[in-house]
Coordinates of N, CA and C in Angstrom, one line a residue:
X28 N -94.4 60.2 -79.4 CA -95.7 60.6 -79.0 C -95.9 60.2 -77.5
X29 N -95.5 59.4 -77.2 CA -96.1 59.1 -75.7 C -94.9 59.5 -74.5
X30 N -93.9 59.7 -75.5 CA -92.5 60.5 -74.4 C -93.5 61.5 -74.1
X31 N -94.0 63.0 -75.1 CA -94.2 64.2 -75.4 C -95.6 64.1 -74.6
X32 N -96.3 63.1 -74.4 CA -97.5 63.4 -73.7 C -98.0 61.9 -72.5
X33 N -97.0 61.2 -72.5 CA -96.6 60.8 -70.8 C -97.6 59.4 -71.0
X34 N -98.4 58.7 -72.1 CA -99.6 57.8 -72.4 C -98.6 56.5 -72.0
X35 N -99.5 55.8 -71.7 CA -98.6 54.3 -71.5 C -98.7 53.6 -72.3
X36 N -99.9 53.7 -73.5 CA -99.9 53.2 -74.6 C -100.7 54.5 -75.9
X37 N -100.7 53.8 -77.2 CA -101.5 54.3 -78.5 C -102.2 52.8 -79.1
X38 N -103.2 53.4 -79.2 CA -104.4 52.4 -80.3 C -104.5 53.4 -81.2
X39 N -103.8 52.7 -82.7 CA -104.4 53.8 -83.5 C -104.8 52.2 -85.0
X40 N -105.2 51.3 -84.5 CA -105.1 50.4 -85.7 C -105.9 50.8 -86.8
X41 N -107.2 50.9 -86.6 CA -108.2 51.8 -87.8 C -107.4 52.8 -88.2
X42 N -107.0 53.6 -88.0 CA -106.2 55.0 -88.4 C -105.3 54.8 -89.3
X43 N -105.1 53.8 -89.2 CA -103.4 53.5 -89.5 C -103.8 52.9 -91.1
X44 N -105.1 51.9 -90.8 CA -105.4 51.3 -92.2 C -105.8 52.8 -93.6
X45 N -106.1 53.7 -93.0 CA -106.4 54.8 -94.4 C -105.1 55.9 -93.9
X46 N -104.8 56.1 -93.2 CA -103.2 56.7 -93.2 C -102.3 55.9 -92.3
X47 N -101.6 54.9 -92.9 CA -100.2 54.3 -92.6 C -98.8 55.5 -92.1
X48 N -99.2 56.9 -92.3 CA -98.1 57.5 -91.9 C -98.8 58.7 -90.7
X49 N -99.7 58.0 -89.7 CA -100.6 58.7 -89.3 C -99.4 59.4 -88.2
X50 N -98.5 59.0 -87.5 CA -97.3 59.2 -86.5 C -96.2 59.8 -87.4
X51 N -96.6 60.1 -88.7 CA -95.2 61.1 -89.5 C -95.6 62.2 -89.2
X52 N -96.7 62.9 -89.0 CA -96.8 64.3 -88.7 C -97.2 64.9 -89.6
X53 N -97.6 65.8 -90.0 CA -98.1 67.0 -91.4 C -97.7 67.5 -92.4
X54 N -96.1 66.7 -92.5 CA -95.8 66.9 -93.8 C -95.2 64.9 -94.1
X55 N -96.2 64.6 -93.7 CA -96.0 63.2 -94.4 C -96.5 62.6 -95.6
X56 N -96.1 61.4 -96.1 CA -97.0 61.5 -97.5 C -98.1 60.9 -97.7
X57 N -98.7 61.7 -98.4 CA -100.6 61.3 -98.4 C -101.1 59.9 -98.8
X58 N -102.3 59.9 -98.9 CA -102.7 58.3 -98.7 C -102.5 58.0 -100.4
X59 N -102.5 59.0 -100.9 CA -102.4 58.8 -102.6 C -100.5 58.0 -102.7
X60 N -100.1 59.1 -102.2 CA -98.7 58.3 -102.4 C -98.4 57.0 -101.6
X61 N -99.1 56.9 -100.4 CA -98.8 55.4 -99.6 C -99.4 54.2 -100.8
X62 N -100.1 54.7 -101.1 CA -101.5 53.5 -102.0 C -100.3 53.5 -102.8
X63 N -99.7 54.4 -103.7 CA -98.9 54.2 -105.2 C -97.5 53.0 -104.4
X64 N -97.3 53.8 -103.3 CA -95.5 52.8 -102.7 C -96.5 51.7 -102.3
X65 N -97.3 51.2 -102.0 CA -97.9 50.1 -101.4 C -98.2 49.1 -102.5
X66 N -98.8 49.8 -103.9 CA -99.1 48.9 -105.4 C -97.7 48.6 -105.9
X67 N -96.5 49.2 -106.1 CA -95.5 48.9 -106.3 C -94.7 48.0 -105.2
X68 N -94.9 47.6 -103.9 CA -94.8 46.4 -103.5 C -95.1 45.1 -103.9
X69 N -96.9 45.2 -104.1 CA -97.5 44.4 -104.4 C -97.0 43.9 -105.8
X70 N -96.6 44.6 -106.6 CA -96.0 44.1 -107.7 C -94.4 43.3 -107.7
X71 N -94.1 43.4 -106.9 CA -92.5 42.5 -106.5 C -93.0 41.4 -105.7
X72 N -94.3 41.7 -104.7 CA -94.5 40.7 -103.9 C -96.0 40.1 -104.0
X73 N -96.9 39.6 -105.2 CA -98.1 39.4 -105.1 C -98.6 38.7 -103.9
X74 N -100.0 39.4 -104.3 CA -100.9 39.3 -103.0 C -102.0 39.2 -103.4
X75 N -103.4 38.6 -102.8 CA -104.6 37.8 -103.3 C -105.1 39.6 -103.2
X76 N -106.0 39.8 -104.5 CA -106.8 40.7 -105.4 C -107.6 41.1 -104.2
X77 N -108.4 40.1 -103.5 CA -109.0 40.6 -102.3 C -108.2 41.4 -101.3
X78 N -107.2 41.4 -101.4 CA -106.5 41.8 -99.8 C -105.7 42.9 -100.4
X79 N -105.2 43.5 -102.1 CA -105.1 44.4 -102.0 C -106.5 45.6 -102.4
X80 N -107.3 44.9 -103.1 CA -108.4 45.6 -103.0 C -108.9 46.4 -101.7
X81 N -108.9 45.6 -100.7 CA -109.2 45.8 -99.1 C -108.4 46.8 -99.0
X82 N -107.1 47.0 -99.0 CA -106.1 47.9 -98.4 C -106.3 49.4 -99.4
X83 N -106.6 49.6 -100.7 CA -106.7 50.3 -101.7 C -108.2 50.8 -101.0
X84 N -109.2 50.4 -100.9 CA -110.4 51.0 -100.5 C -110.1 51.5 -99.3
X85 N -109.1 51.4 -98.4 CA -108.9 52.0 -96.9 C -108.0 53.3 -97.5
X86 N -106.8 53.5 -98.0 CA -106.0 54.2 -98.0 C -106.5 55.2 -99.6
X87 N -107.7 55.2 -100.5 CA -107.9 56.3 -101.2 C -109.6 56.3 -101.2
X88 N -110.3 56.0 -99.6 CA -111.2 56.5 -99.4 C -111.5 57.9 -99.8
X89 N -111.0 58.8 -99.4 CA -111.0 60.4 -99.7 C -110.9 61.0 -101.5
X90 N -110.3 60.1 -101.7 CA -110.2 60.2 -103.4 C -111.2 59.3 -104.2
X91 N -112.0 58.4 -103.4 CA -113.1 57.6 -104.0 C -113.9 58.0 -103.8
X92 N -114.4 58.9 -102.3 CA -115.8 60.0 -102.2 C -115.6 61.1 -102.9
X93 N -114.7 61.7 -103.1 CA -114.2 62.6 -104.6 C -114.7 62.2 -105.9
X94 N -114.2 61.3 -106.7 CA -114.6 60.3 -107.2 C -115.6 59.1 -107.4
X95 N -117.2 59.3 -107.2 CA -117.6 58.1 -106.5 C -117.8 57.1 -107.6
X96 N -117.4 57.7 -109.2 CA -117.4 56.3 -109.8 C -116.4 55.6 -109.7
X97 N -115.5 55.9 -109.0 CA -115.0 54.9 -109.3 C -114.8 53.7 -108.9
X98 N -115.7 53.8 -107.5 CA -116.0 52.8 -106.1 C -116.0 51.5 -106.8
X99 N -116.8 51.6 -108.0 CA -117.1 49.8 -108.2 C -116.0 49.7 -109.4
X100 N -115.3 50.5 -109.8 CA -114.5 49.9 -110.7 C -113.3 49.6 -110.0
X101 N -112.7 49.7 -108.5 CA -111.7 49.6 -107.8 C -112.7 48.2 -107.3
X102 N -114.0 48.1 -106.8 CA -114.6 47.0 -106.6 C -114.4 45.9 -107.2
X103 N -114.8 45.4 -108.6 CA -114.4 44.4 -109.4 C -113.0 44.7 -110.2
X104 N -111.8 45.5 -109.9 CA -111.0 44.8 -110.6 C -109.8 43.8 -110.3
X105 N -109.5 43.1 -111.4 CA -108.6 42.4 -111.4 C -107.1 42.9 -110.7
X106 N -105.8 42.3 -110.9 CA -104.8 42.3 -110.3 C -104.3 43.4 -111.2
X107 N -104.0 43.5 -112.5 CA -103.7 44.2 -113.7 C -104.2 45.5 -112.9
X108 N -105.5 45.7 -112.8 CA -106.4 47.0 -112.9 C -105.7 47.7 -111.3
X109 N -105.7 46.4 -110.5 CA -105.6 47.5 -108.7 C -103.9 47.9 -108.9
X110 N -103.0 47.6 -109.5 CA -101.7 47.6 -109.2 C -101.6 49.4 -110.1
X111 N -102.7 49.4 -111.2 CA -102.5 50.5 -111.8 C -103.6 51.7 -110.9
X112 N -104.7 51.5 -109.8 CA -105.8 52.4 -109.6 C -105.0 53.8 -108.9
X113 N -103.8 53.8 -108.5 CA -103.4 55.1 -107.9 C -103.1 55.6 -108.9
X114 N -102.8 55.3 -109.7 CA -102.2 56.3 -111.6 C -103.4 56.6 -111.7
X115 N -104.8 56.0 -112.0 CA -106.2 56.4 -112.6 C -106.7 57.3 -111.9
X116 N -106.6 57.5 -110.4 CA -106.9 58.2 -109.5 C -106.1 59.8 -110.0
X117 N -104.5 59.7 -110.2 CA -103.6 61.1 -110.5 C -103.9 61.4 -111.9
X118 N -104.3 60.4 -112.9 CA -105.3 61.0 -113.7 C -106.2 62.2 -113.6
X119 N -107.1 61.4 -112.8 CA -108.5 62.2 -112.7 C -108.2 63.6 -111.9
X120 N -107.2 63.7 -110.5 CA -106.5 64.9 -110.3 C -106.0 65.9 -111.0
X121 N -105.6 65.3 -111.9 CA -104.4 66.3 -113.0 C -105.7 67.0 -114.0
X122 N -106.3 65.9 -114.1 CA -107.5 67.3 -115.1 C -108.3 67.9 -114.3
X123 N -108.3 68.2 -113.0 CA -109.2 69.1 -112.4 C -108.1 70.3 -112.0
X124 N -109.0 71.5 -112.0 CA -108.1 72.7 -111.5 C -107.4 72.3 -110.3
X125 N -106.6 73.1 -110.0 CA -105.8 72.6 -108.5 C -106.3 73.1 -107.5
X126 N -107.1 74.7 -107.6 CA -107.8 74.8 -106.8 C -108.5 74.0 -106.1
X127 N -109.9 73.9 -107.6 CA -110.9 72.8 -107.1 C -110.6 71.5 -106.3
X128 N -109.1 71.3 -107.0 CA -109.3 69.6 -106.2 C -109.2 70.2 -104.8
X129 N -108.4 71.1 -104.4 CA -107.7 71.3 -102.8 C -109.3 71.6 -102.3
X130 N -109.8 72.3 -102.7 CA -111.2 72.6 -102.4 C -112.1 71.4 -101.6
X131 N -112.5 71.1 -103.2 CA -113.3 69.7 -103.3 C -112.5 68.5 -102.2
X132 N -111.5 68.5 -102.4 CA -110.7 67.4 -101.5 C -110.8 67.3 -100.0
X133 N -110.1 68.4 -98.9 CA -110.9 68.9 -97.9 C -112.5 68.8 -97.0
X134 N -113.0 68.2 -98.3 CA -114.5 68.1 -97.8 C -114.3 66.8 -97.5
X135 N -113.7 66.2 -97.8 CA -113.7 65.1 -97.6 C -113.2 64.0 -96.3
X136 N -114.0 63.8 -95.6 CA -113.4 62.9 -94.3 C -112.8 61.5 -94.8
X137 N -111.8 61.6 -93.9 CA -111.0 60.1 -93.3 C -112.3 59.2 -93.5
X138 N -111.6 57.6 -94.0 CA -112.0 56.8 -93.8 C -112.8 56.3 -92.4
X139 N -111.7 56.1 -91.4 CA -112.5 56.1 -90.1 C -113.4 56.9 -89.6
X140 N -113.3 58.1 -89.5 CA -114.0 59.6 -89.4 C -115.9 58.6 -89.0
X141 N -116.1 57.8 -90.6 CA -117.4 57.6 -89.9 C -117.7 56.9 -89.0
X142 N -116.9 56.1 -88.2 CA -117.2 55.3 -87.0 C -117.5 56.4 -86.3
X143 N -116.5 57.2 -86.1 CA -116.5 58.3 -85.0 C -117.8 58.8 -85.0
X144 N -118.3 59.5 -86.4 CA -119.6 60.0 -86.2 C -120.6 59.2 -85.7
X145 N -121.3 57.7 -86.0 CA -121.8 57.2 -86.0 C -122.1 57.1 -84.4
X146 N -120.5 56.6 -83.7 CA -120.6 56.6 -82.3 C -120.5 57.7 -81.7
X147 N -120.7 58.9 -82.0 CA -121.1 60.0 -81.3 C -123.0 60.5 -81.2
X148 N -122.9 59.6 -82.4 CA -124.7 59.9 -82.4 C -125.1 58.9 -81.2
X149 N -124.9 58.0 -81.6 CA -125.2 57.2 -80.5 C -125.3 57.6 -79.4
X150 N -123.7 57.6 -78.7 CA -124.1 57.9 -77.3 C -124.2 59.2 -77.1
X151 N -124.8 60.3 -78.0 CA -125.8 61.2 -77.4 C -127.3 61.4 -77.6
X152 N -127.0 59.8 -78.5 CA -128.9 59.5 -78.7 C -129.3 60.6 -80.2
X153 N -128.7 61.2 -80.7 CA -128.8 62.0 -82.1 C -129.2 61.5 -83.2
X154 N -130.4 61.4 -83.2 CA -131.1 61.3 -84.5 C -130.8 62.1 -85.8
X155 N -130.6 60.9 -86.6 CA -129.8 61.1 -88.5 C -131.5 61.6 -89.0
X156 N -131.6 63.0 -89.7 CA -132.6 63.1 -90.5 C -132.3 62.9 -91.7
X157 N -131.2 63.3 -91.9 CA -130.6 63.5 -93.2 C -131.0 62.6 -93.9
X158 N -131.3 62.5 -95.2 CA -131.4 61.4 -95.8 C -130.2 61.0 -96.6
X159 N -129.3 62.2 -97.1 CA -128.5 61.6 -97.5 C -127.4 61.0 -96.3
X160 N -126.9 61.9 -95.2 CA -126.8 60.5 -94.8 C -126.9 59.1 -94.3
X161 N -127.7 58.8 -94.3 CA -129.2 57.5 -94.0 C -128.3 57.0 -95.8
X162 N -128.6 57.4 -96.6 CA -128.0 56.6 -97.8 C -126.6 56.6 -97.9
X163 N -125.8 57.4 -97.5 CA -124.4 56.9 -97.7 C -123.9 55.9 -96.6
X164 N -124.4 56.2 -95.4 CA -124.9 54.9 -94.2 C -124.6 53.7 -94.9
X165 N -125.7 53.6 -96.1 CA -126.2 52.5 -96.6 C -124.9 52.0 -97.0
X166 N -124.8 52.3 -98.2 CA -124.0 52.9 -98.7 C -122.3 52.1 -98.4
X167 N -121.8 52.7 -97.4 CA -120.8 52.2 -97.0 C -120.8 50.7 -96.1
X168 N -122.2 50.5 -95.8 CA -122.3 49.2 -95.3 C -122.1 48.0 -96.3
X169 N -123.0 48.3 -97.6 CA -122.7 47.5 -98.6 C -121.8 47.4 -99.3
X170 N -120.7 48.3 -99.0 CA -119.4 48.5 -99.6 C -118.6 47.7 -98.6
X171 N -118.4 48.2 -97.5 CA -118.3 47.2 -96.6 C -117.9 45.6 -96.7
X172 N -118.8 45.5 -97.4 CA -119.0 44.1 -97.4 C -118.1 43.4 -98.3
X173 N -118.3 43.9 -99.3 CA -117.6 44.0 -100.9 C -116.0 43.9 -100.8
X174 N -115.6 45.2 -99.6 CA -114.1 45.5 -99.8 C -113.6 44.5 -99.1
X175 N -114.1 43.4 -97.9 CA -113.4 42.7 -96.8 C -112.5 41.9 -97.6
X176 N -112.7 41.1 -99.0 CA -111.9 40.5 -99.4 C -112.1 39.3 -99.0
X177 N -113.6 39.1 -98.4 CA -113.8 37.3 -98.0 C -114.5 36.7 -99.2
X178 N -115.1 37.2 -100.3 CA -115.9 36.8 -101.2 C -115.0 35.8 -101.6
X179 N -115.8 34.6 -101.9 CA -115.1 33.5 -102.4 C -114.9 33.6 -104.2
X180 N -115.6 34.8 -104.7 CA -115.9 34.5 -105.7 C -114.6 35.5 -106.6
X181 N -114.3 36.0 -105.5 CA -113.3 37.0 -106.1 C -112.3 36.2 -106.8
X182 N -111.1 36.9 -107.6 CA -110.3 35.8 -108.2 C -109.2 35.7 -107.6
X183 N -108.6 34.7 -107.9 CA -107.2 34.3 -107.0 C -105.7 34.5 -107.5
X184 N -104.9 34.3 -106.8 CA -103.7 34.5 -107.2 C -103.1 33.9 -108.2
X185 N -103.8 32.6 -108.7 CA -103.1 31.6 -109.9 C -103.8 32.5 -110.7
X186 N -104.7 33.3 -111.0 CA -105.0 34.4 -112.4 C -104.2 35.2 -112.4
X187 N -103.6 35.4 -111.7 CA -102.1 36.7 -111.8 C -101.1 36.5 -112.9
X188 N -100.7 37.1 -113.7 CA -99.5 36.6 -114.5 C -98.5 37.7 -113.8
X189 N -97.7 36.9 -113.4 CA -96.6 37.5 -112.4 C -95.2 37.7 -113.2
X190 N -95.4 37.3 -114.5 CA -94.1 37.4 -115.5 C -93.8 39.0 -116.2

């Protein structure tokens, strides 16, 4: 990329957290399949429930606004539950038409996407009427919070049975 367009550097770290294969190009593999090779690490190499929780809500954003129940059940689960959420996810794909999902899917923005918008309103001063999005606003702030993986209350790696 920066031979082909002469940049002295790339910032793409946000980008990178909901597609890791953001520099493969267009036929790279989707965030559904990074999330599945990324759970199957996690299973050879455990990792605190918070931190893969965090990385699972960045990389199947697009499949969780598709899906929005299933925000809080990727929210409180255990180690057992996140190592399996990209299967539950190809579940819920496989029984929808294929159309519909390519459809339905499509609508759906990137994780990061909403910074962007947020800072474009801004600095053109653009007033949100919408209310819905004023609530998904909400919405993702309070989720936000949830995904960072600092909650002390979350559980730890000694609850893992790693056998």
């Amino acid at each position: 990329m920066m031979r082909e367009t002469g940049v002295d550097a790339v910032m793409a770290a946000e980008g990178l957290l909901n597609n890791p294969a953001l520099f493969h190009g267009e036929n790279g593999p989707s965030s559904l399949e990074l999330a599945e090779e990324y759970v199957n690490l996690v299973r050879e190499h455990p990792a605190h429930p918070g931190m893969i929780r965090g990385h699972l809500f960045h990389l199947l954003h697009q499949y969780l606004a598709l899906f929005p129940d299933l925000r809080p059940e990727l929210a409180s689960a255990k180690f057992d539950k996140l190592v399996n959420f990209p299967t539950l996810i190809r579940e819920r794909i496989a029984a929808m038409n294929p159309q519909d999902f390519e459809k339905e899917f499509s609508k759906q923005e990137p994780w990061y996407w909403r910074h962007r918008k947020a800072e474009f309103r801004r600095l053109f001063g653009i007033e949100d009427d919408d209310d819905e999005v004023k609530a998904n606003a909400n919405q993702q702030e309070e989720n936000s919070s949830s995904e960072s993986g600092d909650d002390p209350t979350l559980d730890t790696l000694e609850d893992v049975d790693l056998d």
